[in-house]
Amino acid sequence: DIDHLNLRVQKELVEWLNWLKADIGFDGWRFDFAKGYSADVAKIYIDRSEPSFAVAEIWTSLAYGGDGKPNLNQDQHRQELVNWVDKVGGKGPATTFDFTTKGILNVAVEGELWRLRGTDGKAPGMIGWWPAKAVTFVDNHDTGSTQHMWPFPSDRVMQGYAYILTHPGTPCIFYDHFFDWGLKEEIDRLVSVRTWHGIHSESKLQIIEADADLYLAEIDGKVIVKLGPRYDVGNLIPGGFKVAAHGNDYAVW
């Protein structure tokens, strides 16, 4: 175990981080198992190495109901993510992986898309509160891949990407999905839509519809995304929008 409160440990880790930055060329850090040490310690490493980007893995359990599914209200879960960024320094480069959004999306795409509109009418994950500091993802090396600890429904992965690549937050693409699953072209198309229309971490999200079989949202007045099997949505799409990407139970205009 590493004693992060030991001043010598802190000094040597900071020196190592600065070596990685100056000599090797890294310019960002990922804080693994960040709940294993305090945000105050992470702040020391960030402040003294000054990365351009830093993201923390704070993976805690969502609040579940008696049916074994996540509660609609996950405020406590996303508050924990927000608190970490606050303590480390909200004006700096610190962000956290949006595990709240990941957990809700996992269930929502299985015929419960109403979950994607929170009680306040906004996105129910961290992106609904502080999107500039939320790194969204569908799966990572722990949740998916060979570890398979909390995998996204494998036949609905592209719905997950249609969501995170059109929404606020900073989306993160999983290596396995991009290179091993044959989804490169589909993901690329969504990335192109995001880039072309300038969708960014603080883009404005307007949720138009959120029912069991349909989620429809407009981002920055430029992009509309639909998740779910319902097809009769033409009356909900404003004039002038054309389909830019589509796949199994998702479409982007």
Tab-separated table of C-alpha atoms in Angstrom:
chain	number	residue	atom	x	y	z
A	1	ASP	CA	0.000	0.000	0.000
A	2	ILE	CA	1.068	3.581	-0.650
A	3	ASP	CA	0.796	6.055	2.230
A	4	HIS	CA	-0.366	9.161	0.385
A	5	LEU	CA	-0.167	11.202	3.593
A	6	ASN	CA	3.592	10.638	3.779
A	7	LEU	CA	5.313	13.835	2.626
A	8	ARG	CA	8.177	11.925	1.011
A	9	VAL	CA	5.698	9.792	-0.947
A	10	GLN	CA	3.916	12.936	-2.119
A	11	LYS	CA	7.194	14.589	-3.128
A	12	GLU	CA	8.427	11.577	-5.099
A	13	LEU	CA	5.088	11.026	-6.838
A	14	VAL	CA	4.951	14.677	-7.857
A	15	GLU	CA	8.502	14.409	-9.235
A	16	TRP	CA	7.501	11.298	-11.171
A	17	LEU	CA	4.393	12.996	-12.595
A	18	ASN	CA	6.437	15.991	-13.696
A	19	TRP	CA	8.991	13.666	-15.299
A	20	LEU	CA	6.184	11.910	-17.206
A	21	LYS	CA	4.974	15.310	-18.349
A	22	ALA	CA	8.285	16.960	-19.263
A	23	ASP	CA	10.311	14.003	-20.551
A	24	ILE	CA	7.739	11.506	-21.840
A	25	GLY	CA	5.036	13.872	-23.056
A	26	PHE	CA	1.981	12.896	-21.024
A	27	ASP	CA	-0.297	15.826	-20.270
A	28	GLY	CA	-3.163	14.255	-18.333
A	29	TRP	CA	-3.733	11.894	-15.420
A	30	ARG	CA	-6.295	9.231	-14.609
A	31	PHE	CA	-6.708	8.693	-10.872
A	32	ASP	CA	-7.465	5.004	-10.373
A	33	PHE	CA	-9.601	3.990	-7.371
A	34	ALA	CA	-9.772	7.634	-6.298
A	35	LYS	CA	-12.123	6.845	-3.423
A	36	GLY	CA	-9.165	4.997	-1.835
A	37	TYR	CA	-7.513	8.284	-0.842
A	38	SER	CA	-8.749	11.780	-0.122
A	39	ALA	CA	-9.518	14.486	-2.650
A	40	ASP	CA	-7.072	16.653	-0.686
A	41	VAL	CA	-4.250	14.312	-1.719
A	42	ALA	CA	-5.363	14.293	-5.361
A	43	LYS	CA	-5.381	18.098	-5.213
A	44	ILE	CA	-1.706	18.080	-4.190
A	45	TYR	CA	-0.750	15.927	-7.172
A	46	ILE	CA	-2.789	18.022	-9.606
A	47	ASP	CA	-1.689	21.408	-8.270
A	48	ARG	CA	1.999	20.469	-8.267
A	49	SER	CA	2.088	18.779	-11.672
A	50	GLU	CA	-0.405	21.035	-13.514
A	51	PRO	CA	-1.802	18.569	-16.080
A	52	SER	CA	-4.060	19.859	-18.832
A	53	PHE	CA	-6.634	17.213	-17.883
A	54	ALA	CA	-7.275	14.907	-14.929
A	55	VAL	CA	-10.055	12.373	-14.413
A	56	ALA	CA	-10.878	10.357	-11.310
A	57	GLU	CA	-12.424	6.917	-11.041
A	58	ILE	CA	-14.889	7.121	-8.158
A	59	TRP	CA	-16.947	3.966	-8.541
A	60	THR	CA	-19.585	3.557	-5.847
A	61	SER	CA	-22.892	1.740	-5.894
A	62	LEU	CA	-26.038	3.457	-7.090
A	63	ALA	CA	-29.138	3.517	-4.877
A	64	TYR	CA	-31.310	0.494	-5.709
A	65	GLY	CA	-34.948	-0.247	-5.021
A	66	GLY	CA	-36.626	-3.464	-3.932
A	67	ASP	CA	-36.928	-4.545	-7.568
A	68	GLY	CA	-33.141	-4.621	-7.923
A	69	LYS	CA	-33.142	-1.657	-10.314
A	70	PRO	CA	-31.686	1.812	-9.722
A	71	ASN	CA	-33.942	4.356	-8.058
A	72	LEU	CA	-35.037	7.232	-10.272
A	73	ASN	CA	-33.366	9.683	-7.898
A	74	GLN	CA	-29.584	9.246	-7.841
A	75	ASP	CA	-28.750	12.655	-6.373
A	76	GLN	CA	-26.605	11.222	-3.590
A	77	HIS	CA	-24.526	9.250	-6.091
A	78	ARG	CA	-23.794	12.180	-8.385
A	79	GLN	CA	-23.289	14.485	-5.409
A	80	GLU	CA	-20.319	12.343	-4.414
A	81	LEU	CA	-18.766	12.919	-7.858
A	82	VAL	CA	-19.429	16.658	-7.688
A	83	ASN	CA	-17.980	16.851	-4.156
A	84	TRP	CA	-14.697	15.303	-5.298
A	85	VAL	CA	-14.270	17.878	-8.067
A	86	ASP	CA	-15.221	20.681	-5.652
A	87	LYS	CA	-12.566	19.625	-3.149
A	88	VAL	CA	-9.865	19.187	-5.775
A	89	GLY	CA	-10.691	22.526	-7.379
A	90	GLY	CA	-13.594	23.187	-9.694
A	91	LYS	CA	-11.710	25.810	-11.697
A	92	GLY	CA	-8.816	23.449	-12.449
A	93	PRO	CA	-8.479	20.470	-14.823
A	94	ALA	CA	-10.119	17.901	-12.517
A	95	THR	CA	-13.059	15.798	-13.777
A	96	THR	CA	-14.636	12.491	-12.779
A	97	PHE	CA	-16.014	9.566	-14.732
A	98	ASP	CA	-19.807	9.879	-14.768
A	99	PHE	CA	-20.672	6.529	-13.204
A	100	THR	CA	-24.172	7.837	-12.450
A	101	THR	CA	-24.949	8.217	-16.145
A	102	LYS	CA	-23.347	4.833	-16.902
A	103	GLY	CA	-25.516	3.054	-14.319
A	104	ILE	CA	-28.750	4.690	-15.439
A	105	LEU	CA	-28.019	4.134	-19.158
A	106	ASN	CA	-27.332	0.435	-18.504
A	107	VAL	CA	-30.947	-0.030	-17.415
A	108	ALA	CA	-32.645	2.665	-19.499
A	109	VAL	CA	-31.817	1.073	-22.860
A	110	GLU	CA	-33.622	-2.107	-21.764
A	111	GLY	CA	-37.061	-0.586	-22.382
A	112	GLU	CA	-36.983	2.017	-19.587
A	113	LEU	CA	-35.868	5.136	-21.443
A	114	TRP	CA	-38.026	7.291	-19.160
A	115	ARG	CA	-35.104	7.015	-16.744
A	116	LEU	CA	-33.115	9.449	-18.906
A	117	ARG	CA	-35.177	12.405	-17.706
A	118	GLY	CA	-34.554	13.221	-14.055
A	119	THR	CA	-37.136	14.578	-11.650
A	120	ASP	CA	-35.909	18.105	-12.482
A	121	GLY	CA	-36.379	17.541	-16.217
A	122	LYS	CA	-32.635	17.407	-16.837
A	123	ALA	CA	-30.246	14.525	-17.521
A	124	PRO	CA	-30.210	12.267	-14.435
A	125	GLY	CA	-26.440	11.720	-14.283
A	126	MET	CA	-23.611	14.047	-13.353
A	127	ILE	CA	-24.036	15.721	-16.757
A	128	GLY	CA	-27.354	17.084	-15.484
A	129	TRP	CA	-25.550	19.005	-12.739
A	130	TRP	CA	-21.985	19.760	-13.802
A	131	PRO	CA	-21.425	18.541	-17.377
A	132	ALA	CA	-18.122	20.394	-17.790
A	133	LYS	CA	-16.628	18.094	-15.144
A	134	ALA	CA	-18.283	14.822	-16.206
A	135	VAL	CA	-16.510	12.236	-18.376
A	136	THR	CA	-19.185	9.981	-19.843
A	137	PHE	CA	-18.570	6.406	-20.972
A	138	VAL	CA	-20.409	3.239	-21.980
A	139	ASP	CA	-17.916	0.693	-20.629
A	140	ASN	CA	-14.304	0.543	-19.483
A	141	HIS	CA	-11.701	-2.133	-18.751
A	142	ASP	CA	-13.373	-2.929	-15.410
A	143	THR	CA	-17.069	-2.809	-16.298
A	144	GLY	CA	-16.697	-4.541	-19.673
A	145	SER	CA	-13.881	-6.356	-21.483
A	146	THR	CA	-12.590	-9.560	-19.851
A	147	GLN	CA	-13.474	-8.396	-16.313
A	148	HIS	CA	-17.127	-7.896	-17.230
A	149	MET	CA	-18.031	-6.502	-13.802
A	150	TRP	CA	-20.869	-4.171	-14.838
A	151	PRO	CA	-21.238	-4.485	-18.620
A	152	PHE	CA	-23.499	-2.429	-20.828
A	153	PRO	CA	-26.125	-4.589	-22.629
A	154	SER	CA	-23.998	-5.850	-25.525
A	155	ASP	CA	-26.728	-5.604	-28.183
A	156	ARG	CA	-27.457	-1.968	-27.258
A	157	VAL	CA	-23.961	-0.519	-27.024
A	158	MET	CA	-24.513	1.852	-29.941
A	159	GLN	CA	-27.518	3.379	-28.180
A	160	GLY	CA	-25.109	4.206	-25.378
A	161	TYR	CA	-22.720	5.897	-27.800
A	162	ALA	CA	-25.541	7.755	-29.536
A	163	TYR	CA	-26.356	9.204	-26.113
A	164	ILE	CA	-22.905	10.163	-24.817
A	165	LEU	CA	-21.556	11.386	-28.187
A	166	THR	CA	-24.440	13.824	-28.692
A	167	HIS	CA	-24.819	14.967	-25.082
A	168	PRO	CA	-22.972	17.380	-22.802
A	169	GLY	CA	-20.006	16.047	-20.849
A	170	THR	CA	-16.712	14.751	-22.227
A	171	PRO	CA	-17.383	11.378	-23.896
A	172	CYS	CA	-14.852	8.572	-23.611
A	173	ILE	CA	-14.771	5.762	-26.197
A	174	PHE	CA	-13.843	2.245	-25.053
A	175	TYR	CA	-10.943	0.663	-26.963
A	176	ASP	CA	-12.673	-2.732	-27.204
A	177	HIS	CA	-15.820	-1.285	-28.775
A	178	PHE	CA	-13.882	0.802	-31.279
A	179	PHE	CA	-11.244	-1.699	-32.378
A	180	ASP	CA	-12.578	-5.189	-31.532
A	181	TRP	CA	-16.353	-5.029	-31.868
A	182	GLY	CA	-16.560	-3.773	-35.462
A	183	LEU	CA	-18.227	-0.538	-34.372
A	184	LYS	CA	-15.526	1.841	-35.589
A	185	GLU	CA	-17.495	3.271	-38.527
A	186	GLU	CA	-20.688	3.788	-36.518
A	187	ILE	CA	-18.842	5.456	-33.650
A	188	ASP	CA	-16.807	7.547	-36.102
A	189	ARG	CA	-20.005	8.836	-37.678
A	190	LEU	CA	-21.315	10.001	-34.304
A	191	VAL	CA	-17.983	11.625	-33.466
A	192	SER	CA	-18.133	13.484	-36.784
A	193	VAL	CA	-21.632	14.790	-35.990
A	194	ARG	CA	-20.440	16.000	-32.580
A	195	THR	CA	-17.366	17.669	-34.043
A	196	TRP	CA	-19.084	19.198	-37.073
A	197	HIS	CA	-21.807	20.832	-34.988
A	198	GLY	CA	-19.493	21.920	-32.179
A	199	ILE	CA	-21.218	19.943	-29.441
A	200	HIS	CA	-19.123	20.343	-26.277
A	201	SER	CA	-19.059	19.487	-22.585
A	202	GLU	CA	-21.389	22.352	-21.654
A	203	SER	CA	-23.795	22.169	-24.589
A	204	LYS	CA	-27.455	22.907	-23.842
A	205	LEU	CA	-29.654	19.816	-23.563
A	206	GLN	CA	-33.419	19.919	-24.091
A	207	ILE	CA	-35.213	16.640	-23.461
A	208	ILE	CA	-38.239	16.471	-25.759
A	209	GLU	CA	-39.602	13.041	-24.829
A	210	ALA	CA	-38.676	10.282	-22.385
A	211	ASP	CA	-40.997	7.266	-22.429
A	212	ALA	CA	-40.375	3.546	-22.082
A	213	ASP	CA	-39.679	3.052	-25.789
A	214	LEU	CA	-38.545	6.550	-26.825
A	215	TYR	CA	-35.974	9.086	-25.717
A	216	LEU	CA	-35.717	12.210	-27.837
A	217	ALA	CA	-33.498	15.192	-27.098
A	218	GLU	CA	-32.177	18.292	-28.833
A	219	ILE	CA	-28.663	19.598	-28.203
A	220	ASP	CA	-27.705	23.248	-28.811
A	221	GLY	CA	-30.586	23.522	-31.275
A	222	LYS	CA	-28.337	21.770	-33.818
A	223	VAL	CA	-28.575	18.039	-33.183
A	224	ILE	CA	-31.490	15.756	-32.291
A	225	VAL	CA	-30.963	12.212	-31.017
A	226	LYS	CA	-33.494	9.415	-30.697
A	227	LEU	CA	-33.071	6.212	-28.701
A	228	GLY	CA	-35.524	3.344	-28.625
A	229	PRO	CA	-37.594	1.230	-31.023
A	230	ARG	CA	-40.371	3.760	-31.655
A	231	TYR	CA	-40.265	5.027	-35.235
A	232	ASP	CA	-43.253	7.346	-35.531
A	233	VAL	CA	-41.397	10.441	-34.356
A	234	GLY	CA	-41.598	12.575	-37.500
A	235	ASN	CA	-44.091	14.937	-35.882
A	236	LEU	CA	-41.562	15.634	-33.109
A	237	ILE	CA	-38.670	16.532	-35.424
A	238	PRO	CA	-38.554	20.230	-36.423
A	239	GLY	CA	-38.272	21.088	-40.092
A	240	GLY	CA	-34.811	21.380	-41.600
A	241	PHE	CA	-33.295	18.447	-39.715
A	242	LYS	CA	-31.924	15.525	-41.745
A	243	VAL	CA	-30.736	12.105	-40.576
A	244	ALA	CA	-26.953	12.164	-40.089
A	245	ALA	CA	-26.462	8.792	-38.390
A	246	HIS	CA	-28.605	5.810	-37.525
A	247	GLY	CA	-28.396	2.216	-36.377
A	248	ASN	CA	-30.138	-0.358	-34.209
A	249	ASP	CA	-32.796	1.595	-32.270
A	250	TYR	CA	-31.103	4.988	-32.543
A	251	ALA	CA	-30.988	7.901	-34.971
A	252	VAL	CA	-29.353	11.307	-35.059
A	253	TRP	CA	-30.605	14.296	-37.059
